[in-house]
Tab-separated table of C-alpha atoms and ligand atoms in Angstrom:
chain	number	residue	atom	x	y	z
A	1	MET	CA	53.827	23.353	-5.444
A	2	THR	CA	53.454	23.825	-1.747
A	3	ASP	CA	51.844	21.391	0.506
A	4	LEU	CA	48.865	23.792	0.893
A	5	ASP	CA	48.166	23.340	-2.757
A	6	ARG	CA	48.391	19.368	-2.731
A	7	MET	CA	45.067	18.160	-3.701
A	8	ARG	CA	43.561	16.397	-0.689
A	9	HIS	CA	41.411	13.373	-0.848
A	10	PRO	CA	37.962	14.219	0.035
A	11	ALA	CA	38.111	12.063	3.313
A	12	GLU	CA	41.512	13.647	4.246
A	13	ALA	CA	40.070	17.065	3.659
A	14	LEU	CA	37.003	16.184	5.796
A	15	ASP	CA	39.313	14.840	8.518
A	16	ILE	CA	41.379	18.058	8.573
A	17	VAL	CA	37.939	19.985	8.732
A	18	LEU	CA	36.592	17.996	11.675
A	19	SER	CA	39.893	18.186	13.546
A	20	HIS	CA	39.210	21.824	13.887
A	21	ALA	CA	35.459	21.853	14.427
A	22	ARG	CA	35.040	21.581	18.016
A	23	PRO	CA	31.777	21.326	19.985
A	24	LEU	CA	30.586	25.010	21.261
A	25	SER	CA	29.679	25.722	24.730
A	26	LEU	CA	26.256	24.921	26.439
A	27	GLU	CA	23.611	27.356	27.233
A	28	SER	CA	20.215	27.007	28.840
A	29	VAL	CA	17.091	27.623	26.578
A	30	SER	CA	13.389	27.489	27.404
A	31	LEU	CA	11.684	24.332	26.201
A	32	ASP	CA	9.424	25.978	23.655
A	33	ARG	CA	12.587	27.364	21.788
A	34	CYS	CA	14.469	24.154	21.804
A	35	ALA	CA	13.041	22.593	18.458
A	36	GLY	CA	16.018	21.985	16.154
A	37	ARG	CA	18.653	22.443	18.976
A	38	VAL	CA	21.030	19.645	20.234
A	39	LEU	CA	21.093	18.368	23.721
A	40	GLY	CA	24.189	19.361	25.647
A	41	THR	CA	23.824	16.679	28.352
A	42	ASP	CA	22.273	13.192	28.992
A	43	VAL	CA	18.811	13.679	30.330
A	44	THR	CA	17.664	11.392	33.426
A	45	ALA	CA	14.153	11.003	34.280
A	46	PRO	CA	13.463	12.879	37.360
A	47	GLU	CA	10.318	10.900	38.104
A	48	ASP	CA	8.468	7.908	36.854
A	49	HIS	CA	5.987	8.251	33.879
A	50	PRO	CA	3.104	7.595	34.155
A	51	PRO	CA	3.393	8.926	37.581
A	52	PHE	CA	0.262	6.917	38.822
A	53	PRO	CA	-1.354	3.676	37.552
A	54	ALA	CA	-3.592	4.809	34.735
A	55	SER	CA	-6.358	3.395	32.782
A	56	THR	CA	-5.637	2.740	29.034
A	57	MET	CA	-9.371	2.411	28.083
A	58	ASP	CA	-12.773	3.832	28.835
A	59	GLY	CA	-14.581	1.292	30.997
A	60	PHE	CA	-14.868	0.290	34.576
A	61	ALA	CA	-12.366	-0.045	37.415
A	62	VAL	CA	-12.804	-3.162	39.044
A	63	ASN	CA	-11.342	-5.596	41.401
A	64	ALA	CA	-10.413	-8.764	39.144
A	65	ASP	CA	-10.849	-11.408	42.097
A	66	ASP	CA	-14.489	-10.027	42.537
A	67	VAL	CA	-16.732	-12.433	40.554
A	68	SER	CA	-20.049	-10.474	41.127
A	69	PRO	CA	-21.967	-10.664	37.887
A	70	TRP	CA	-23.052	-6.959	38.151
A	71	ARG	CA	-21.779	-4.149	40.269
A	72	GLU	CA	-22.810	-0.769	41.514
A	73	ILE	CA	-21.285	2.271	39.973
A	74	VAL	CA	-20.057	4.240	42.908
A	75	GLY	CA	-18.637	7.341	40.795
A	76	VAL	CA	-16.788	8.564	37.813
A	77	GLN	CA	-13.162	9.183	37.744
A	78	ASN	CA	-11.948	11.191	34.548
A	79	ALA	CA	-8.437	12.021	33.622
A	80	GLY	CA	-7.631	14.704	36.014
A	81	PRO	CA	-7.574	15.078	39.854
A	82	VAL	CA	-8.120	11.961	42.063
A	83	LEU	CA	-11.438	11.780	43.532
A	84	ASP	CA	-12.546	10.181	46.647
A	85	LEU	CA	-13.543	6.769	45.259
A	86	GLU	CA	-12.900	3.294	46.298
A	87	VAL	CA	-13.501	-0.009	44.593
A	88	THR	CA	-15.089	-2.349	47.300
A	89	PRO	CA	-16.499	-5.928	46.622
A	90	GLY	CA	-19.734	-5.575	44.440
A	91	MET	CA	-18.643	-2.039	43.357
A	92	ALA	CA	-17.105	-0.549	40.331
A	93	VAL	CA	-15.961	2.930	39.310
A	94	ARG	CA	-16.666	4.384	35.645
A	95	ILE	CA	-13.180	5.261	34.477
A	96	MET	CA	-11.734	7.061	31.459
A	97	THR	CA	-8.627	6.733	29.454
A	98	GLY	CA	-5.544	8.223	31.232
A	99	ALA	CA	-7.746	8.446	34.524
A	100	PRO	CA	-5.961	7.404	37.772
A	101	LEU	CA	-7.051	3.992	38.976
A	102	PRO	CA	-8.830	4.274	42.166
A	103	PRO	CA	-7.665	2.217	45.322
A	104	GLY	CA	-9.214	-1.201	45.441
A	105	ALA	CA	-9.286	-1.674	41.744
A	106	ASN	CA	-6.602	-3.746	40.052
A	107	ALA	CA	-8.067	-4.044	36.580
A	108	VAL	CA	-10.302	-2.019	34.111
A	109	VAL	CA	-12.891	-3.767	31.795
A	110	ARG	CA	-13.501	-1.943	28.766
A	111	ILE	CA	-16.784	-0.373	28.041
A	112	GLU	CA	-17.581	-2.681	25.070
A	113	ASN	CA	-17.616	-5.679	27.448
A	114	THR	CA	-20.185	-3.962	29.755
A	115	GLU	CA	-23.833	-3.137	29.806
A	116	LEU	CA	-25.489	-0.379	32.137
A	117	ALA	CA	-28.627	-1.172	34.131
A	118	ASP	CA	-29.675	1.880	36.035
A	119	ASP	CA	-26.691	2.722	38.459
A	120	HIS	CA	-25.370	-0.849	38.089
A	121	VAL	CA	-22.942	-2.352	35.396
A	122	ILE	CA	-23.128	-5.993	34.123
A	123	ILE	CA	-19.766	-7.401	32.978
A	124	HIS	CA	-19.848	-9.547	29.908
A	125	GLN	CA	-16.317	-10.803	30.305
A	126	GLU	CA	-15.362	-14.374	31.377
A	127	ASN	CA	-12.139	-13.594	33.035
A	128	ILE	CA	-10.582	-10.348	34.164
A	129	THR	CA	-6.823	-10.416	34.706
A	130	PRO	CA	-5.350	-8.323	37.324
A	131	GLY	CA	-3.642	-5.452	35.717
A	132	GLU	CA	-5.537	-5.654	32.554
A	133	ASN	CA	-5.835	-2.231	30.613
A	134	ILE	CA	-3.621	-0.648	33.273
A	135	ARG	CA	-0.542	1.285	32.583
A	136	PRO	CA	1.388	0.913	35.816
A	137	VAL	CA	3.592	3.561	37.426
A	138	GLY	CA	6.797	3.948	35.500
A	139	SER	CA	5.804	1.718	32.607
A	140	ASP	CA	6.958	4.186	30.027
A	141	ILE	CA	9.820	5.766	31.838
A	142	VAL	CA	11.526	4.554	35.226
A	143	ALA	CA	12.751	7.459	37.346
A	144	GLY	CA	16.518	7.780	37.263
A	145	SER	CA	16.932	6.227	33.645
A	146	THR	CA	18.545	7.937	30.914
A	147	VAL	CA	16.121	9.014	28.348
A	148	LEU	CA	17.881	11.003	25.868
A	149	SER	CA	21.621	11.305	25.449
A	150	ALA	CA	23.844	14.389	24.922
A	151	GLY	CA	24.341	15.029	20.969
A	152	THR	CA	20.750	14.221	20.149
A	153	GLY	CA	18.866	16.651	17.837
A	154	ILE	CA	15.525	17.843	19.727
A	155	GLY	CA	12.548	17.149	17.408
A	156	PRO	CA	8.976	16.751	18.141
A	157	SER	CA	9.157	13.539	20.206
A	158	GLU	CA	12.373	14.722	22.110
A	159	ILE	CA	10.317	17.917	22.877
A	160	GLY	CA	7.531	15.879	23.892
A	161	LEU	CA	9.564	13.722	26.255
A	162	LEU	CA	11.301	16.816	27.997
A	163	ALA	CA	8.024	18.350	28.413
A	164	SER	CA	6.255	15.164	29.961
A	165	LEU	CA	9.321	14.885	32.316
A	166	GLY	CA	9.220	18.749	33.318
A	167	ILE	CA	12.400	19.550	32.041
A	168	ASP	CA	12.323	23.339	31.190
A	169	PRO	CA	14.764	25.094	30.516
A	170	VAL	CA	16.936	22.676	28.572
A	171	THR	CA	20.703	22.598	28.477
A	172	VAL	CA	21.709	22.442	24.596
A	173	TYR	CA	24.850	23.538	22.551
A	174	ARG	CA	25.258	26.917	21.553
A	175	ARG	CA	24.332	27.337	17.760
A	176	PRO	CA	27.207	28.255	15.557
A	177	SER	CA	27.062	31.797	14.295
A	178	VAL	CA	27.611	31.862	10.454
A	179	ALA	CA	28.266	34.549	7.939
A	180	VAL	CA	27.692	34.096	4.219
A	181	ILE	CA	29.540	36.200	1.819
A	182	SER	CA	29.380	35.996	-2.078
A	183	THR	CA	32.306	37.691	-3.764
A	184	GLY	CA	32.622	38.835	-7.222
A	185	ASP	CA	32.085	42.320	-9.064
A	186	GLU	CA	29.823	40.522	-11.557
A	187	LEU	CA	27.301	39.825	-8.933
A	188	VAL	CA	23.920	41.706	-8.658
A	189	GLU	CA	20.881	40.858	-6.612
A	190	PRO	CA	18.242	38.352	-7.868
A	191	ASN	CA	15.568	41.152	-8.327
A	192	GLN	CA	17.895	43.572	-10.276
A	193	SER	CA	18.195	43.521	-13.996
A	194	LEU	CA	21.666	42.446	-15.750
A	195	ALA	CA	23.956	44.938	-17.201
A	196	PRO	CA	26.344	43.216	-19.847
A	197	GLY	CA	28.553	40.931	-18.033
A	198	MET	CA	26.824	40.768	-14.888
A	199	ILE	CA	25.134	37.620	-13.291
A	200	ARG	CA	22.726	37.278	-10.384
A	201	ASP	CA	24.143	36.135	-6.988
A	202	SER	CA	22.736	32.719	-6.349
A	203	ASN	CA	25.272	31.174	-3.946
A	204	ARG	CA	24.336	33.406	-1.295
A	205	PHE	CA	20.572	32.177	-1.526
A	206	SER	CA	21.481	28.540	-2.034
A	207	LEU	CA	23.804	28.600	1.079
A	208	LEU	CA	21.158	30.284	3.215
A	209	ALA	CA	18.556	27.638	2.227
A	210	ALA	CA	20.942	24.966	3.002
A	211	LEU	CA	21.841	26.350	6.213
A	212	GLU	CA	18.038	26.946	7.077
A	213	PRO	CA	17.442	23.092	8.440
A	214	LEU	CA	20.515	23.320	10.492
A	215	HIS	CA	19.084	26.088	12.584
A	216	MET	CA	22.388	28.039	12.597
A	217	GLN	CA	22.589	31.695	13.768
A	218	ILE	CA	23.041	33.740	10.612
A	219	VAL	CA	24.994	36.876	11.698
A	220	TRP	CA	25.584	38.345	8.273
A	221	ALA	CA	24.842	37.588	4.612
A	222	GLY	CA	25.684	39.706	1.769
A	223	LYS	CA	27.980	40.407	-1.251
A	224	GLY	CA	31.717	41.360	-1.111
A	225	PRO	CA	33.488	43.219	-3.831
A	226	ASP	CA	36.551	42.109	-5.783
A	227	GLN	CA	38.617	44.973	-4.008
A	228	ARG	CA	41.373	43.462	-1.806
A	229	ASP	CA	40.943	46.147	1.099
A	230	LEU	CA	37.083	46.176	1.191
A	231	LEU	CA	37.015	42.500	0.901
A	232	GLU	CA	39.734	41.981	3.747
A	233	SER	CA	38.062	44.291	6.279
A	234	LEU	CA	34.642	42.565	5.785
A	235	LEU	CA	36.375	39.153	6.540
A	236	ARG	CA	38.158	40.652	9.484
A	237	GLU	CA	34.760	41.863	10.900
A	238	ARG	CA	33.053	38.407	10.154
A	239	ILE	CA	35.883	36.644	11.633
A	240	ALA	CA	35.603	38.532	14.816
A	241	ASP	CA	31.743	37.688	15.234
A	242	CYS	CA	31.259	34.393	13.824
A	243	ASP	CA	32.166	30.837	14.403
A	244	VAL	CA	32.096	29.976	10.708
A	245	VAL	CA	32.450	32.094	7.624
A	246	LEU	CA	31.593	30.964	4.298
A	247	THR	CA	32.836	32.723	1.160
A	248	THR	CA	32.011	31.952	-2.555
A	249	GLY	CA	34.087	32.611	-5.447
A	250	GLY	CA	37.565	34.082	-5.733
A	251	VAL	CA	39.459	30.872	-4.974
A	252	SER	CA	40.722	29.734	-8.523
A	253	MET	CA	43.580	30.856	-10.516
A	254	GLY	CA	42.461	34.102	-11.691
A	255	ASP	CA	43.997	37.624	-10.958
A	256	LEU	CA	41.032	38.637	-8.851
A	257	ASP	CA	41.003	35.436	-6.969
A	258	LEU	CA	41.388	37.523	-3.756
A	259	ILE	CA	39.843	35.108	-1.168
A	260	LYS	CA	42.829	32.795	-1.433
A	261	ALA	CA	45.245	35.703	-0.904
A	262	ILE	CA	43.358	37.272	1.845
A	263	LEU	CA	43.054	33.781	3.889
A	264	THR	CA	46.643	33.426	3.615
A	265	ASP	CA	47.100	36.679	5.282
A	266	LEU	CA	44.354	36.500	8.027
A	267	ALA	CA	44.071	32.985	8.816
A	268	GLU	CA	45.954	29.661	8.899
A	269	VAL	CA	45.335	27.774	5.590
A	270	HIS	CA	44.967	23.999	5.884
A	271	PHE	CA	44.130	23.120	2.397
A	272	ARG	CA	43.469	24.816	-0.871
A	273	ARG	CA	42.194	22.050	-3.157
A	274	VAL	CA	40.420	18.766	-2.938
A	275	PHE	CA	40.485	15.953	-5.408
A	276	MET	CA	37.038	16.046	-6.264
A	277	LYS	CA	34.892	17.047	-8.927
A	278	PRO	CA	32.874	19.537	-9.004
A	279	GLY	CA	34.738	21.992	-6.379
A	280	LYS	CA	38.324	21.439	-6.685
A	281	PRO	CA	39.395	24.779	-5.373
A	282	LEU	CA	38.167	24.710	-1.706
A	283	ASN	CA	40.159	26.752	0.653
A	284	PHE	CA	39.945	25.786	4.326
A	285	ALA	CA	41.305	27.948	7.081
A	286	THR	CA	41.154	28.808	10.767
A	287	ALA	CA	41.546	32.112	12.473
A	288	GLY	CA	41.467	31.590	16.165
A	289	SER	CA	38.373	29.616	16.990
A	290	THR	CA	36.676	30.803	13.557
A	291	LEU	CA	36.430	28.195	10.674
A	292	LEU	CA	36.601	29.723	7.232
A	293	PHE	CA	35.575	28.084	3.952
A	294	GLY	CA	36.470	29.495	0.801
A	295	LEU	CA	33.988	27.696	-1.463
A	296	PRO	CA	34.081	27.864	-5.270
A	297	GLY	CA	32.167	30.417	-7.152
A	298	ASN	CA	30.478	27.883	-9.505
A	299	PRO	CA	27.048	27.520	-8.079
A	300	VAL	CA	27.177	23.529	-8.068
A	301	SER	CA	30.669	23.253	-6.633
A	302	ALA	CA	29.603	25.850	-3.840
A	303	LEU	CA	26.696	23.526	-2.849
A	304	VAL	CA	28.645	20.202	-3.049
A	305	GLY	CA	31.464	21.567	-1.032
A	306	PHE	CA	28.817	22.793	1.656
A	307	GLU	CA	27.279	19.249	1.683
A	308	LEU	CA	30.593	17.401	1.906
A	309	PHE	CA	32.521	19.678	4.405
A	310	VAL	CA	30.752	22.569	5.783
A	311	ARG	CA	27.613	20.625	6.981
A	312	PRO	CA	29.525	18.060	8.864
A	313	ALA	CA	31.639	20.922	10.640
A	314	LEU	CA	28.563	22.724	11.503
A	315	ARG	CA	26.850	19.973	12.986
A	316	LYS	CA	29.866	18.910	14.978
A	317	MET	CA	30.216	22.303	16.281
A	318	GLY	CA	26.385	22.542	17.033
A	319	GLY	CA	26.886	19.381	19.333
A	320	TYR	CA	25.658	16.486	17.070
A	321	ARG	CA	26.871	13.039	17.856
A	322	GLN	CA	26.891	12.077	14.118
A	323	ALA	CA	28.071	14.967	11.964
A	324	GLU	CA	28.209	13.206	8.715
A	325	ARG	CA	25.561	11.755	6.564
A	326	PRO	CA	25.908	7.906	6.102
A	327	ARG	CA	27.086	6.709	2.827
A	328	ILE	CA	24.711	4.069	0.984
A	329	LEU	CA	25.267	1.783	-1.656
A	330	VAL	CA	23.120	2.200	-4.907
A	331	HIS	CA	22.786	0.421	-8.351
A	332	LEU	CA	23.561	2.527	-11.216
A	333	LEU	CA	20.671	2.519	-13.718
A	334	HIS	CA	22.592	3.508	-16.653
A	335	ASP	CA	26.388	3.747	-17.800
A	336	VAL	CA	28.450	6.563	-16.332
A	337	GLU	CA	31.717	7.974	-17.818
A	338	PRO	CA	34.428	8.543	-15.077
A	339	THR	CA	36.327	11.738	-14.877
A	340	ASP	CA	39.902	12.512	-13.592
A	341	ARG	CA	38.806	13.113	-10.078
A	342	ILE	CA	36.518	11.554	-7.495
A	343	ASP	CA	33.189	12.590	-9.224
A	344	HIS	CA	30.064	13.691	-6.982
A	345	GLN	CA	27.215	13.413	-9.748
A	346	ARG	CA	23.853	14.633	-8.662
A	347	ALA	CA	21.473	11.770	-8.910
A	348	CYS	CA	17.977	10.634	-8.141
A	349	ILE	CA	18.174	7.981	-5.725
A	350	ALA	CA	14.988	5.535	-5.634
A	351	GLN	CA	13.880	2.432	-4.082
A	352	ASN	CA	12.514	0.156	-6.793
A	353	GLY	CA	9.674	-2.356	-6.555
A	354	ALA	CA	12.256	-5.055	-5.409
A	355	GLY	CA	13.357	-2.812	-2.429
A	356	GLU	CA	16.696	-2.032	-3.948
A	357	LEU	CA	18.372	1.294	-4.018
A	358	VAL	CA	18.782	2.584	-7.583
A	359	ALA	CA	20.339	5.925	-8.997
A	360	SER	CA	20.150	7.791	-12.246
A	361	THR	CA	22.310	10.961	-12.632
A	362	THR	CA	20.592	14.152	-13.657
A	363	GLY	CA	21.759	14.995	-17.086
A	364	ALA	CA	24.834	17.429	-17.697
A	365	GLN	CA	27.069	17.726	-14.884
A	366	GLY	CA	28.821	20.878	-15.430
A	367	SER	CA	29.786	22.826	-12.241
A	368	SER	CA	27.854	25.929	-13.296
A	369	ARG	CA	24.841	24.002	-14.259
A	370	LEU	CA	22.436	24.249	-11.113
A	371	ALA	CA	19.831	22.364	-12.966
A	372	SER	CA	21.814	19.187	-12.360
A	373	PHE	CA	20.457	19.362	-8.793
A	374	THR	CA	17.175	19.814	-9.895
A	375	GLY	CA	15.209	16.430	-9.364
A	376	SER	CA	18.069	15.101	-7.502
A	377	ASN	CA	18.097	13.860	-3.783
A	378	GLY	CA	21.693	12.606	-3.576
A	379	LEU	CA	25.200	12.390	-4.986
A	380	VAL	CA	26.691	9.232	-6.351
A	381	ILE	CA	30.411	9.179	-5.847
A	382	LEU	CA	32.479	7.711	-8.617
A	383	PRO	CA	36.121	7.755	-8.347
A	384	PRO	CA	38.326	7.948	-11.478
A	385	ARG	CA	39.222	4.744	-13.340
A	386	GLU	CA	39.955	3.561	-16.889
A	387	THR	CA	36.472	1.901	-17.640
A	388	PRO	CA	33.205	3.399	-17.831
A	389	TYR	CA	30.801	2.611	-14.675
A	390	ILE	CA	28.205	0.332	-15.958
A	391	ALA	CA	24.412	0.100	-15.545
A	392	GLY	CA	23.721	-2.338	-12.597
A	393	GLU	CA	27.036	-1.616	-10.855
A	394	ARG	CA	27.012	-0.922	-7.025
A	395	VAL	CA	28.599	2.531	-6.188
A	396	GLU	CA	28.604	4.590	-3.162
A	397	ALA	CA	26.196	7.592	-2.664
A	398	VAL	CA	24.834	10.077	0.030
A	399	LEU	CA	21.217	10.683	0.326
A	400	LEU	CA	20.580	14.441	0.531
A	401	GLY	CA	16.811	14.335	0.607
A	402	ASP	CA	13.994	12.024	0.763
A	403	LEU	CA	14.172	8.606	-0.920
A	404	VAL	CA	11.846	8.299	-3.885
A	405	ARG	CA	10.077	5.245	-4.585
A	406	SER	CA	10.039	3.792	-8.298
A	407	GLU	CA	8.761	0.620	-9.989
B	501	AMP	P1	35.236	32.476	-9.216
B	501	AMP	O1	35.511	31.466	-8.455
B	501	AMP	O2	34.911	33.768	-8.538
B	501	AMP	O3	36.316	32.640	-10.371
B	501	AMP	O4	33.768	32.100	-9.810
B	501	AMP	C1	33.653	30.998	-10.729
B	501	AMP	C2	32.213	31.078	-11.493
B	501	AMP	O5	31.229	31.173	-10.437
B	501	AMP	C3	32.311	32.479	-12.259
B	501	AMP	O6	31.615	32.005	-13.505
B	501	AMP	C4	31.380	33.310	-11.372
B	501	AMP	O7	30.454	34.448	-12.063
B	501	AMP	C5	30.436	32.205	-10.940
B	501	AMP	N1	29.911	32.676	-9.567
B	501	AMP	C6	30.740	33.281	-8.371
B	501	AMP	N2	30.228	33.605	-7.528
B	501	AMP	C7	28.808	33.438	-7.760
B	501	AMP	C8	27.421	33.567	-7.097
B	501	AMP	N3	27.378	34.125	-5.797
B	501	AMP	N4	26.436	33.375	-7.759
B	501	AMP	C9	26.334	32.709	-8.799
B	501	AMP	N5	27.552	32.450	-9.631
B	501	AMP	C10	28.670	32.951	-9.146
B	502	MG	MG1	35.271	35.747	-8.768
């Protein structure tokens, strides 16, 4: 057995993958196209926010030191351009939420504490504190402060922050370009009927769906034949135009397991097998700056391999500070038989009435049984051992979806 065929512990395999996954270059992208991208630089606020003292209430702008029981209303300041209004003793300005505070005012009395009498307002509030109901300049963000750091994913609130500070375009990491290739002469398209011996390609669609929330650039997705020359030239082309090439199938011990052979010719192979279940035959190679993952053909193995190795690599290349999902501890709800490798059983992870995280696995865990993912939102990780895992025991898990609530 060569060192390449040595079964790697999943943690060692991930270390190898991540050591080859380097953040891509930066590019400038207009703000309205930045959702789902990753910030390439720290963002420093170019100005204070709010840029002027603003009312947080609908009410009257007054001077807190003025004790007049009623005041003359000299005008209305809406949110918008500053009007030529001033609060002098005995005067008040009607003011709306978000409107700039007029000169001479140092507090806003909320409308509920006032009463209108013709062109006057009567204040029904015993004490007015200077600064009351006012958002001072820079109270949300001080000019010069770091508001977002490089490696942060840009979601709704980050977009909002960038917009409010006038940062457009935005410096982000380039998105990894990815190809997805299903290999196997048995594969037909999902909308085709099945001749004897054929199956429908599901891996390509599963992987594309798994890639979707990562906002990658899909350069090519299709099927590759079990023919050495054709498959090799397809891989050559994809290596030339992609940062990451994903294949499924063709990596176990059969005669037609061509991916293994082609990767050996076209790329530098780093490992071929991982000490895990499902998905032991997982090839990882690099060709120049392109990463190649030869995922197993069995649909469950392909998806688990994607989660454990491909996703962290893509996130790291895409600039995310945190590439991996955190590991959590969950209580098993039932006994589970260990296997001879580190098992990654599909499970439903829930928070029970006592606030504890509990997990139940999802029936038969065969590597071809995609239905074992149905109803699951995570993987429980069960290393091999002599004795069964027992109900109530605490084990490691990764949450892949939304946490469920149970009683
Ligand atoms: P292989 O790794 O090519 O030997 O494939 C292992 C098993 O996975 C075989 O039963 C294949 O038919 C199945 N398989 C391979 N590729 C796919 C695919 N794209 N979609 C669904 N099943 C597949
Ligand atoms: Mg095959």
